[in-house]
PDB file of C-alpha atoms and ligand atoms in Angstrom:
ATOM      1  CA  MET N   1     -41.069 -13.196  24.257  1.00  0.00           C
ATOM      2  CA  ARG N   2     -40.110  -9.622  24.926  1.00  0.00           C
ATOM      3  CA  PHE N   3     -42.897  -7.226  25.908  1.00  0.00           C
ATOM      4  CA  TYR N   4     -42.737  -3.451  25.894  1.00  0.00           C
ATOM      5  CA  LYS N   5     -45.621  -1.448  27.281  1.00  0.00           C
ATOM      6  CA  VAL N   6     -45.572   2.231  26.364  1.00  0.00           C
ATOM      7  CA  THR N   7     -47.996   5.040  27.096  1.00  0.00           C
ATOM      8  CA  ASP N   8     -49.791   5.563  23.826  1.00  0.00           C
ATOM      9  CA  TYR N   9     -49.940   5.027  20.070  1.00  0.00           C
ATOM     10  CA  LYS N  10     -47.222   7.606  19.382  1.00  0.00           C
ATOM     11  CA  GLU N  11     -44.774   5.906  21.740  1.00  0.00           C
ATOM     12  CA  MET N  12     -45.691   2.478  20.376  1.00  0.00           C
ATOM     13  CA  SER N  13     -44.905   3.729  16.877  1.00  0.00           C
ATOM     14  CA  ARG N  14     -41.589   5.200  18.004  1.00  0.00           C
ATOM     15  CA  LYS N  15     -40.485   2.085  19.871  1.00  0.00           C
ATOM     16  CA  ALA N  16     -41.401  -0.205  16.965  1.00  0.00           C
ATOM     17  CA  ALA N  17     -39.682   2.126  14.473  1.00  0.00           C
ATOM     18  CA  ASN N  18     -36.597   1.980  16.699  1.00  0.00           C
ATOM     19  CA  ILE N  19     -36.566  -1.811  16.490  1.00  0.00           C
ATOM     20  CA  ILE N  20     -36.962  -1.736  12.690  1.00  0.00           C
ATOM     21  CA  SER N  21     -34.191   0.877  12.404  1.00  0.00           C
ATOM     22  CA  ALA N  22     -31.874  -1.274  14.498  1.00  0.00           C
ATOM     23  CA  GLN N  23     -32.506  -4.154  12.097  1.00  0.00           C
ATOM     24  CA  ILE N  24     -31.664  -1.979   9.068  1.00  0.00           C
ATOM     25  CA  ILE N  25     -28.550  -0.549  10.690  1.00  0.00           C
ATOM     26  CA  LEU N  26     -27.272  -3.982  11.739  1.00  0.00           C
ATOM     27  CA  LYS N  27     -28.080  -5.565   8.355  1.00  0.00           C
ATOM     28  CA  PRO N  28     -28.512  -2.932   5.607  1.00  0.00           C
ATOM     29  CA  ASP N  29     -29.583  -5.565   3.049  1.00  0.00           C
ATOM     30  CA  CYS N  30     -32.175  -7.110   5.349  1.00  0.00           C
ATOM     31  CA  VAL N  31     -35.590  -8.409   4.304  1.00  0.00           C
ATOM     32  CA  LEU N  32     -38.395  -6.655   6.158  1.00  0.00           C
ATOM     33  CA  GLY N  33     -41.843  -8.224   6.350  1.00  0.00           C
ATOM     34  CA  LEU N  34     -44.398  -5.405   6.387  1.00  0.00           C
ATOM     35  CA  ALA N  35     -48.050  -5.014   7.289  1.00  0.00           C
ATOM     36  CA  THR N  36     -50.849  -2.639   6.343  1.00  0.00           C
ATOM     37  CA  GLY N  37     -53.819  -1.537   8.471  1.00  0.00           C
ATOM     38  CA  SER N  38     -54.087   1.414  10.823  1.00  0.00           C
ATOM     39  CA  THR N  39     -51.622   0.237  13.480  1.00  0.00           C
ATOM     40  CA  PRO N  40     -48.361   0.523  11.453  1.00  0.00           C
ATOM     41  CA  ILE N  41     -49.069   3.962   9.940  1.00  0.00           C
ATOM     42  CA  GLY N  42     -47.330   5.815  12.807  1.00  0.00           C
ATOM     43  CA  ILE N  43     -44.335   3.492  12.530  1.00  0.00           C
ATOM     44  CA  TYR N  44     -43.987   4.248   8.822  1.00  0.00           C
ATOM     45  CA  GLN N  45     -44.270   7.987   9.524  1.00  0.00           C
ATOM     46  CA  GLN N  46     -41.486   7.730  12.080  1.00  0.00           C
ATOM     47  CA  LEU N  47     -39.257   5.742   9.688  1.00  0.00           C
ATOM     48  CA  ILE N  48     -39.838   8.361   6.971  1.00  0.00           C
ATOM     49  CA  GLU N  49     -38.896  11.118   9.399  1.00  0.00           C
ATOM     50  CA  TRP N  50     -35.643   9.394  10.355  1.00  0.00           C
ATOM     51  CA  TYR N  51     -34.881   8.681   6.679  1.00  0.00           C
ATOM     52  CA  LYS N  52     -35.368  12.369   5.842  1.00  0.00           C
ATOM     53  CA  LYS N  53     -33.017  13.318   8.670  1.00  0.00           C
ATOM     54  CA  GLY N  54     -30.387  11.058   7.110  1.00  0.00           C
ATOM     55  CA  ASP N  55     -30.461   8.500   9.908  1.00  0.00           C
ATOM     56  CA  LEU N  56     -31.782   5.603   7.812  1.00  0.00           C
ATOM     57  CA  ASP N  57     -30.899   4.200   4.406  1.00  0.00           C
ATOM     58  CA  PHE N  58     -33.261   1.792   2.632  1.00  0.00           C
ATOM     59  CA  HIS N  59     -31.418   1.352  -0.655  1.00  0.00           C
ATOM     60  CA  GLU N  60     -30.358  -2.228   0.046  1.00  0.00           C
ATOM     61  CA  VAL N  61     -33.487  -3.228   1.968  1.00  0.00           C
ATOM     62  CA  ARG N  62     -36.005  -5.638   0.431  1.00  0.00           C
ATOM     63  CA  THR N  63     -39.591  -5.843   1.668  1.00  0.00           C
ATOM     64  CA  VAL N  64     -42.326  -8.443   1.445  1.00  0.00           C
ATOM     65  CA  ASN N  65     -45.863  -7.690   2.534  1.00  0.00           C
ATOM     66  CA  LEU N  66     -48.128 -10.027   4.407  1.00  0.00           C
ATOM     67  CA  ASP N  67     -51.159  -9.786   2.224  1.00  0.00           C
ATOM     68  CA  GLU N  68     -53.130  -8.232  -0.625  1.00  0.00           C
ATOM     69  CA  TYR N  69     -56.778  -8.176  -1.638  1.00  0.00           C
ATOM     70  CA  LYS N  70     -57.760 -10.433  -4.493  1.00  0.00           C
ATOM     71  CA  GLY N  71     -59.387  -8.762  -7.478  1.00  0.00           C
ATOM     72  CA  ILE N  72     -58.008  -5.279  -6.810  1.00  0.00           C
ATOM     73  CA  SER N  73     -55.274  -3.750  -8.955  1.00  0.00           C
ATOM     74  CA  SER N  74     -52.211  -1.993  -7.595  1.00  0.00           C
ATOM     75  CA  ASP N  75     -53.426   1.456  -8.725  1.00  0.00           C
ATOM     76  CA  ASN N  76     -56.683   1.052  -6.778  1.00  0.00           C
ATOM     77  CA  PRO N  77     -56.414   3.218  -3.623  1.00  0.00           C
ATOM     78  CA  GLN N  78     -57.793   0.289  -1.587  1.00  0.00           C
ATOM     79  CA  SER N  79     -55.016  -2.080  -2.614  1.00  0.00           C
ATOM     80  CA  TYR N  80     -52.287  -2.818  -0.145  1.00  0.00           C
ATOM     81  CA  ARG N  81     -49.680  -1.979  -2.820  1.00  0.00           C
ATOM     82  CA  TYR N  82     -51.195   1.494  -3.053  1.00  0.00           C
ATOM     83  CA  PHE N  83     -51.253   1.777   0.754  1.00  0.00           C
ATOM     84  CA  MET N  84     -47.573   0.834   1.013  1.00  0.00           C
ATOM     85  CA  ASN N  85     -46.567   3.272  -1.741  1.00  0.00           C
ATOM     86  CA  GLN N  86     -48.506   6.097  -0.098  1.00  0.00           C
ATOM     87  CA  ASN N  87     -47.536   5.402   3.482  1.00  0.00           C
ATOM     88  CA  LEU N  88     -43.915   4.376   3.062  1.00  0.00           C
ATOM     89  CA  PHE N  89     -42.282   3.440  -0.233  1.00  0.00           C
ATOM     90  CA  ASN N  90     -42.850   6.763  -2.052  1.00  0.00           C
ATOM     91  CA  HIS N  91     -41.129   8.640   0.768  1.00  0.00           C
ATOM     92  CA  ILE N  92     -37.920   6.626   1.229  1.00  0.00           C
ATOM     93  CA  ASN N  93     -35.059   5.476  -0.980  1.00  0.00           C
ATOM     94  CA  ILE N  94     -36.353   2.024  -1.802  1.00  0.00           C
ATOM     95  CA  ALA N  95     -36.735   0.883  -5.419  1.00  0.00           C
ATOM     96  CA  GLN N  96     -40.198  -0.464  -6.307  1.00  0.00           C
ATOM     97  CA  GLU N  97     -38.560  -3.650  -7.578  1.00  0.00           C
ATOM     98  CA  HIS N  98     -37.220  -4.266  -4.089  1.00  0.00           C
ATOM     99  CA  THR N  99     -40.773  -4.323  -2.679  1.00  0.00           C
ATOM    100  CA  PHE N 100     -42.929  -7.428  -3.020  1.00  0.00           C
ATOM    101  CA  LEU N 101     -46.635  -8.025  -2.492  1.00  0.00           C
ATOM    102  CA  PRO N 102     -48.970 -10.694  -3.847  1.00  0.00           C
ATOM    103  CA  ASP N 103     -50.517  -9.576  -7.147  1.00  0.00           C
ATOM    104  CA  GLY N 104     -54.238  -9.078  -6.524  1.00  0.00           C
ATOM    105  CA  MET N 105     -54.966  -9.291 -10.255  1.00  0.00           C
ATOM    106  CA  ALA N 106     -53.164 -12.579 -10.892  1.00  0.00           C
ATOM    107  CA  LYS N 107     -55.333 -14.829 -13.060  1.00  0.00           C
ATOM    108  CA  ASP N 108     -54.234 -18.086 -11.476  1.00  0.00           C
ATOM    109  CA  SER N 109     -54.509 -17.877  -7.675  1.00  0.00           C
ATOM    110  CA  GLU N 110     -52.576 -21.038  -7.014  1.00  0.00           C
ATOM    111  CA  ALA N 111     -49.708 -19.990  -9.275  1.00  0.00           C
ATOM    112  CA  GLU N 112     -49.653 -16.592  -7.531  1.00  0.00           C
ATOM    113  CA  CYS N 113     -49.347 -18.240  -4.109  1.00  0.00           C
ATOM    114  CA  THR N 114     -46.452 -20.384  -5.361  1.00  0.00           C
ATOM    115  CA  ARG N 115     -44.785 -17.333  -6.924  1.00  0.00           C
ATOM    116  CA  PHE N 116     -45.032 -15.374  -3.681  1.00  0.00           C
ATOM    117  CA  ASN N 117     -43.681 -18.256  -1.584  1.00  0.00           C
ATOM    118  CA  ASP N 118     -40.779 -18.524  -4.051  1.00  0.00           C
ATOM    119  CA  VAL N 119     -40.079 -14.780  -3.766  1.00  0.00           C
ATOM    120  CA  ILE N 120     -39.732 -15.077   0.014  1.00  0.00           C
ATOM    121  CA  GLN N 121     -37.467 -18.070  -0.349  1.00  0.00           C
ATOM    122  CA  LEU N 122     -35.290 -16.475  -3.046  1.00  0.00           C
ATOM    123  CA  LEU N 123     -34.816 -13.440  -0.815  1.00  0.00           C
ATOM    124  CA  GLY N 124     -33.475 -15.774   1.860  1.00  0.00           C
ATOM    125  CA  GLY N 125     -36.472 -15.460   4.194  1.00  0.00           C
ATOM    126  CA  VAL N 126     -37.708 -12.580   6.303  1.00  0.00           C
ATOM    127  CA  ASP N 127     -35.320 -11.065   8.870  1.00  0.00           C
ATOM    128  CA  LEU N 128     -37.921  -9.050  10.763  1.00  0.00           C
ATOM    129  CA  GLN N 129     -41.666  -9.435  10.312  1.00  0.00           C
ATOM    130  CA  LEU N 130     -43.946  -6.622  11.470  1.00  0.00           C
ATOM    131  CA  LEU N 131     -47.439  -7.784  12.487  1.00  0.00           C
ATOM    132  CA  GLY N 132     -50.677  -6.152  13.565  1.00  0.00           C
ATOM    133  CA  LEU N 133     -53.408  -8.033  15.427  1.00  0.00           C
ATOM    134  CA  GLY N 134     -56.984  -8.476  14.204  1.00  0.00           C
ATOM    135  CA  HIS N 135     -59.904  -8.253  16.633  1.00  0.00           C
ATOM    136  CA  ASN N 136     -60.631 -11.937  16.130  1.00  0.00           C
ATOM    137  CA  GLY N 137     -56.979 -12.875  16.618  1.00  0.00           C
ATOM    138  CA  HIS N 138     -56.071 -12.978  12.949  1.00  0.00           C
ATOM    139  CA  ILE N 139     -52.539 -12.245  11.797  1.00  0.00           C
ATOM    140  CA  ALA N 140     -52.134 -11.221   8.184  1.00  0.00           C
ATOM    141  CA  PHE N 141     -55.385 -12.689   6.798  1.00  0.00           C
ATOM    142  CA  ASN N 142     -55.042 -15.962   8.667  1.00  0.00           C
ATOM    143  CA  GLU N 143     -58.527 -16.067  10.099  1.00  0.00           C
ATOM    144  CA  PRO N 144     -59.714 -18.280  12.974  1.00  0.00           C
ATOM    145  CA  ASP N 145     -59.892 -21.815  11.608  1.00  0.00           C
ATOM    146  CA  GLU N 146     -59.737 -25.510  12.504  1.00  0.00           C
ATOM    147  CA  ALA N 147     -56.043 -25.672  11.611  1.00  0.00           C
ATOM    148  CA  PHE N 148     -53.162 -23.215  11.219  1.00  0.00           C
ATOM    149  CA  GLY N 149     -52.640 -22.149   7.558  1.00  0.00           C
ATOM    150  CA  LYS N 150     -49.262 -22.931   6.040  1.00  0.00           C
ATOM    151  CA  GLY N 151     -47.664 -21.039   3.138  1.00  0.00           C
ATOM    152  CA  THR N 152     -49.194 -18.219   1.074  1.00  0.00           C
ATOM    153  CA  HIS N 153     -52.817 -18.990   0.275  1.00  0.00           C
ATOM    154  CA  CYS N 154     -56.002 -17.352  -0.890  1.00  0.00           C
ATOM    155  CA  VAL N 155     -58.656 -16.939   1.817  1.00  0.00           C
ATOM    156  CA  ALA N 156     -62.281 -15.964   2.161  1.00  0.00           C
ATOM    157  CA  LEU N 157     -62.374 -13.148   4.719  1.00  0.00           C
ATOM    158  CA  THR N 158     -64.660 -13.483   7.728  1.00  0.00           C
ATOM    159  CA  GLU N 159     -67.566 -11.150   8.201  1.00  0.00           C
ATOM    160  CA  SER N 160     -65.855  -9.431  11.154  1.00  0.00           C
ATOM    161  CA  THR N 161     -62.769  -8.701   9.045  1.00  0.00           C
ATOM    162  CA  ILE N 162     -64.869  -7.464   6.110  1.00  0.00           C
ATOM    163  CA  ASP N 163     -66.761  -5.239   8.579  1.00  0.00           C
ATOM    164  CA  ALA N 164     -63.535  -3.908  10.093  1.00  0.00           C
ATOM    165  CA  ASN N 165     -62.111  -3.225   6.616  1.00  0.00           C
ATOM    166  CA  SER N 166     -65.246  -1.566   5.311  1.00  0.00           C
ATOM    167  CA  ARG N 167     -64.369   1.618   7.249  1.00  0.00           C
ATOM    168  CA  LEU N 168     -61.575   2.121   4.745  1.00  0.00           C
ATOM    169  CA  PHE N 169     -63.883   1.912   1.737  1.00  0.00           C
ATOM    170  CA  ARG N 170     -66.222   4.611   0.462  1.00  0.00           C
ATOM    171  CA  GLU N 171     -69.968   4.041   0.719  1.00  0.00           C
ATOM    172  CA  GLY N 172     -71.230   1.791  -2.037  1.00  0.00           C
ATOM    173  CA  GLU N 173     -67.743   0.521  -2.849  1.00  0.00           C
ATOM    174  CA  LEU N 174     -67.426  -3.244  -2.849  1.00  0.00           C
ATOM    175  CA  VAL N 175     -65.311  -4.504   0.071  1.00  0.00           C
ATOM    176  CA  PRO N 176     -63.241  -7.457  -1.165  1.00  0.00           C
ATOM    177  CA  SER N 177     -64.271 -10.865   0.119  1.00  0.00           C
ATOM    178  CA  HIS N 178     -61.019 -12.705  -0.664  1.00  0.00           C
ATOM    179  CA  ALA N 179     -57.348 -12.009  -0.114  1.00  0.00           C
ATOM    180  CA  TYR N 180     -53.920 -13.492  -0.560  1.00  0.00           C
ATOM    181  CA  THR N 181     -52.050 -13.955   2.655  1.00  0.00           C
ATOM    182  CA  MET N 182     -48.782 -15.312   3.933  1.00  0.00           C
ATOM    183  CA  GLY N 183     -49.593 -18.410   5.942  1.00  0.00           C
ATOM    184  CA  ILE N 184     -48.795 -19.070   9.580  1.00  0.00           C
ATOM    185  CA  ARG N 185     -45.838 -21.181   8.505  1.00  0.00           C
ATOM    186  CA  SER N 186     -44.375 -18.322   6.426  1.00  0.00           C
ATOM    187  CA  ILE N 187     -44.833 -15.945   9.359  1.00  0.00           C
ATOM    188  CA  MET N 188     -43.335 -18.329  11.904  1.00  0.00           C
ATOM    189  CA  LEU N 189     -40.283 -18.804   9.651  1.00  0.00           C
ATOM    190  CA  ALA N 190     -39.362 -15.121   9.984  1.00  0.00           C
ATOM    191  CA  LYS N 191     -36.158 -14.826  12.008  1.00  0.00           C
ATOM    192  CA  LYS N 192     -37.674 -12.131  14.228  1.00  0.00           C
ATOM    193  CA  ILE N 193     -41.234 -10.959  14.777  1.00  0.00           C
ATOM    194  CA  LEU N 194     -42.436  -7.554  15.926  1.00  0.00           C
ATOM    195  CA  LEU N 195     -46.095  -7.494  16.976  1.00  0.00           C
ATOM    196  CA  VAL N 196     -47.624  -4.057  17.505  1.00  0.00           C
ATOM    197  CA  VAL N 197     -50.954  -3.564  19.245  1.00  0.00           C
ATOM    198  CA  SER N 198     -52.793  -0.402  20.186  1.00  0.00           C
ATOM    199  CA  GLY N 199     -56.165   0.475  21.711  1.00  0.00           C
ATOM    200  CA  LYS N 200     -58.633  -0.753  24.346  1.00  0.00           C
ATOM    201  CA  ASP N 201     -60.553  -2.718  21.740  1.00  0.00           C
ATOM    202  CA  LYS N 202     -57.543  -5.033  21.303  1.00  0.00           C
ATOM    203  CA  ALA N 203     -56.923  -5.678  25.035  1.00  0.00           C
ATOM    204  CA  GLU N 204     -58.989  -8.846  25.294  1.00  0.00           C
ATOM    205  CA  ILE N 205     -57.693 -10.505  22.143  1.00  0.00           C
ATOM    206  CA  LEU N 206     -54.092  -9.574  22.991  1.00  0.00           C
ATOM    207  CA  TYR N 207     -54.505 -11.131  26.436  1.00  0.00           C
ATOM    208  CA  LYS N 208     -55.999 -14.319  24.979  1.00  0.00           C
ATOM    209  CA  ALA N 209     -53.407 -14.583  22.202  1.00  0.00           C
ATOM    210  CA  MET N 210     -50.399 -14.051  24.469  1.00  0.00           C
ATOM    211  CA  THR N 211     -51.440 -15.969  27.567  1.00  0.00           C
ATOM    212  CA  GLY N 212     -54.117 -18.457  26.518  1.00  0.00           C
ATOM    213  CA  PRO N 213     -53.885 -21.849  24.826  1.00  0.00           C
ATOM    214  CA  ILE N 214     -52.256 -22.072  21.395  1.00  0.00           C
ATOM    215  CA  ILE N 215     -55.228 -22.756  19.140  1.00  0.00           C
ATOM    216  CA  PRO N 216     -56.043 -22.094  15.466  1.00  0.00           C
ATOM    217  CA  THR N 217     -59.282 -20.373  16.477  1.00  0.00           C
ATOM    218  CA  ILE N 218     -56.955 -17.624  17.777  1.00  0.00           C
ATOM    219  CA  PRO N 219     -54.288 -17.627  15.032  1.00  0.00           C
ATOM    220  CA  ALA N 220     -52.038 -15.115  16.840  1.00  0.00           C
ATOM    221  CA  SER N 221     -51.698 -17.514  19.785  1.00  0.00           C
ATOM    222  CA  ILE N 222     -49.112 -19.452  17.714  1.00  0.00           C
ATOM    223  CA  LEU N 223     -46.759 -16.490  18.193  1.00  0.00           C
ATOM    224  CA  GLN N 224     -46.121 -17.735  21.733  1.00  0.00           C
ATOM    225  CA  MET N 225     -44.039 -20.460  20.045  1.00  0.00           C
ATOM    226  CA  HIS N 226     -41.791 -18.094  18.094  1.00  0.00           C
ATOM    227  CA  PRO N 227     -38.204 -18.035  19.411  1.00  0.00           C
ATOM    228  CA  ASP N 228     -37.646 -14.301  18.853  1.00  0.00           C
ATOM    229  CA  ILE N 229     -40.757 -12.167  19.188  1.00  0.00           C
ATOM    230  CA  THR N 230     -41.062  -8.642  20.517  1.00  0.00           C
ATOM    231  CA  VAL N 231     -44.479  -7.250  21.407  1.00  0.00           C
ATOM    232  CA  VAL N 232     -44.893  -3.488  21.594  1.00  0.00           C
ATOM    233  CA  THR N 233     -48.210  -2.392  23.017  1.00  0.00           C
ATOM    234  CA  ASP N 234     -49.725   0.799  24.338  1.00  0.00           C
ATOM    235  CA  ALA N 235     -51.188   0.893  27.842  1.00  0.00           C
ATOM    236  CA  ASP N 236     -54.770   0.497  26.593  1.00  0.00           C
ATOM    237  CA  ALA N 237     -54.071  -2.708  24.662  1.00  0.00           C
ATOM    238  CA  ALA N 238     -51.962  -4.050  27.556  1.00  0.00           C
ATOM    239  CA  ALA N 239     -54.707  -3.426  30.129  1.00  0.00           C
ATOM    240  CA  LEU N 240     -55.345  -7.123  30.853  1.00  0.00           C
ATOM    241  CA  LEU N 241     -51.728  -8.314  30.746  1.00  0.00           C
ATOM    242  CA  ASP N 242     -49.771  -8.914  33.933  1.00  0.00           C
ATOM    243  CA  ASP N 243     -47.128  -6.240  34.558  1.00  0.00           C
ATOM    244  CA  LYS N 244     -44.551  -8.972  35.167  1.00  0.00           C
ATOM    245  CA  LEU N 245     -44.569  -9.696  31.434  1.00  0.00           C
ATOM    246  CA  PHE N 246     -43.064  -6.369  30.569  1.00  0.00           C
ATOM    247  CA  ALA N 247     -39.360  -5.906  30.120  1.00  0.00           C
ATOM    248  CA  GLN N 248     -39.834  -2.185  30.310  1.00  0.00           C
ATOM    249  CA  THR N 249     -42.801  -0.053  31.275  1.00  0.00           C
ATOM    250  CA  ASP N 250     -42.809   3.599  30.331  1.00  0.00           C
ATOM    251  CA  LYS N 251     -45.254   5.185  32.708  1.00  0.00           C
TER     252      LYS N 251
HETATM  253  C1  LIG V 301     -52.597  -6.124   7.363  1.00  0.00           C
HETATM  254  C2  LIG V 301     -52.816  -7.318   8.152  1.00  0.00           C
HETATM  255  C3  LIG V 301     -53.893  -7.428   9.173  1.00  0.00           C
HETATM  256  C4  LIG V 301     -53.855  -6.310  10.204  1.00  0.00           C
HETATM  257  C5  LIG V 301     -54.944  -6.491  11.260  1.00  0.00           C
HETATM  258  C6  LIG V 301     -54.988  -5.331  12.222  1.00  0.00           C
HETATM  259  O1  LIG V 301     -51.540  -6.291   6.459  1.00  0.00           O
HETATM  260  O2  LIG V 301     -52.111  -8.251   7.948  1.00  0.00           O
HETATM  261  O3  LIG V 301     -53.802  -8.664   9.807  1.00  0.00           O
HETATM  262  O4  LIG V 301     -52.599  -6.292  10.825  1.00  0.00           O
HETATM  263  O5  LIG V 301     -56.179  -6.605  10.628  1.00  0.00           O
HETATM  264  O6  LIG V 301     -55.404  -4.195  11.533  1.00  0.00           O
HETATM  265  P1  LIG V 301     -55.376  -2.729  12.189  1.00  0.00           P
HETATM  266  O7  LIG V 301     -53.958  -2.388  12.389  1.00  0.00           O
HETATM  267  O8  LIG V 301     -56.039  -1.851  11.161  1.00  0.00           O
HETATM  268  O9  LIG V 301     -56.152  -2.845  13.468  1.00  0.00           O
END
């Protein structure tokens, strides 16, 4: 595991965007695994800025996203497809048909999970998977459970996740209760993982996930087993981690 502690959210975004850029430069036709949520927004803004400067080219890149709400269509502003279009895809030179997310409106959930697993396989697997960390230790929508989830599956979201997500919905709007998500197995099969964590409120779960026992009640703890993972965290989220862990500390 490689840890980078940087001062704040802006620096975390820059460092993570640097790592993603390096991947694209080294392998222009790479497959990027992407995430939604508030943490990656700054990373996407930085990538857009570098693209606009002419430093990055996405035309051969393919992307797969970790998850999508079930029962929400792609033109719904709450869908993860909409989020990705708004926050990244619409601003760079990537064709929509090179970007893959589970289809929230699929009629047959099981068939949709199989289709999405097949997409990842046909693309040759994920070269670099970007991950955020949930307050309860979830990664993608793999919630605390008795066992680690495997391939893409449809999950019932926990109350804490629904609560955390509800901030993104307008009052009175129904917050989805189910979602499609890549499983732990799909995530662990990515060749490289980039975990980004920001904020005091994530310090305790980051500490537990990175240094505690590997248990399905803290899904992110499995990342300790990945052979090529980089963790980029701001100082607030890193507050409980031992300084010895860090390859580089920007004070
Ligand atoms: C989103 C996702 C989620 C988030 C996690 C953290 O695609 O997979 O697991 O990464 O909920 O969300 P934020 O970044 O909003 O704290």
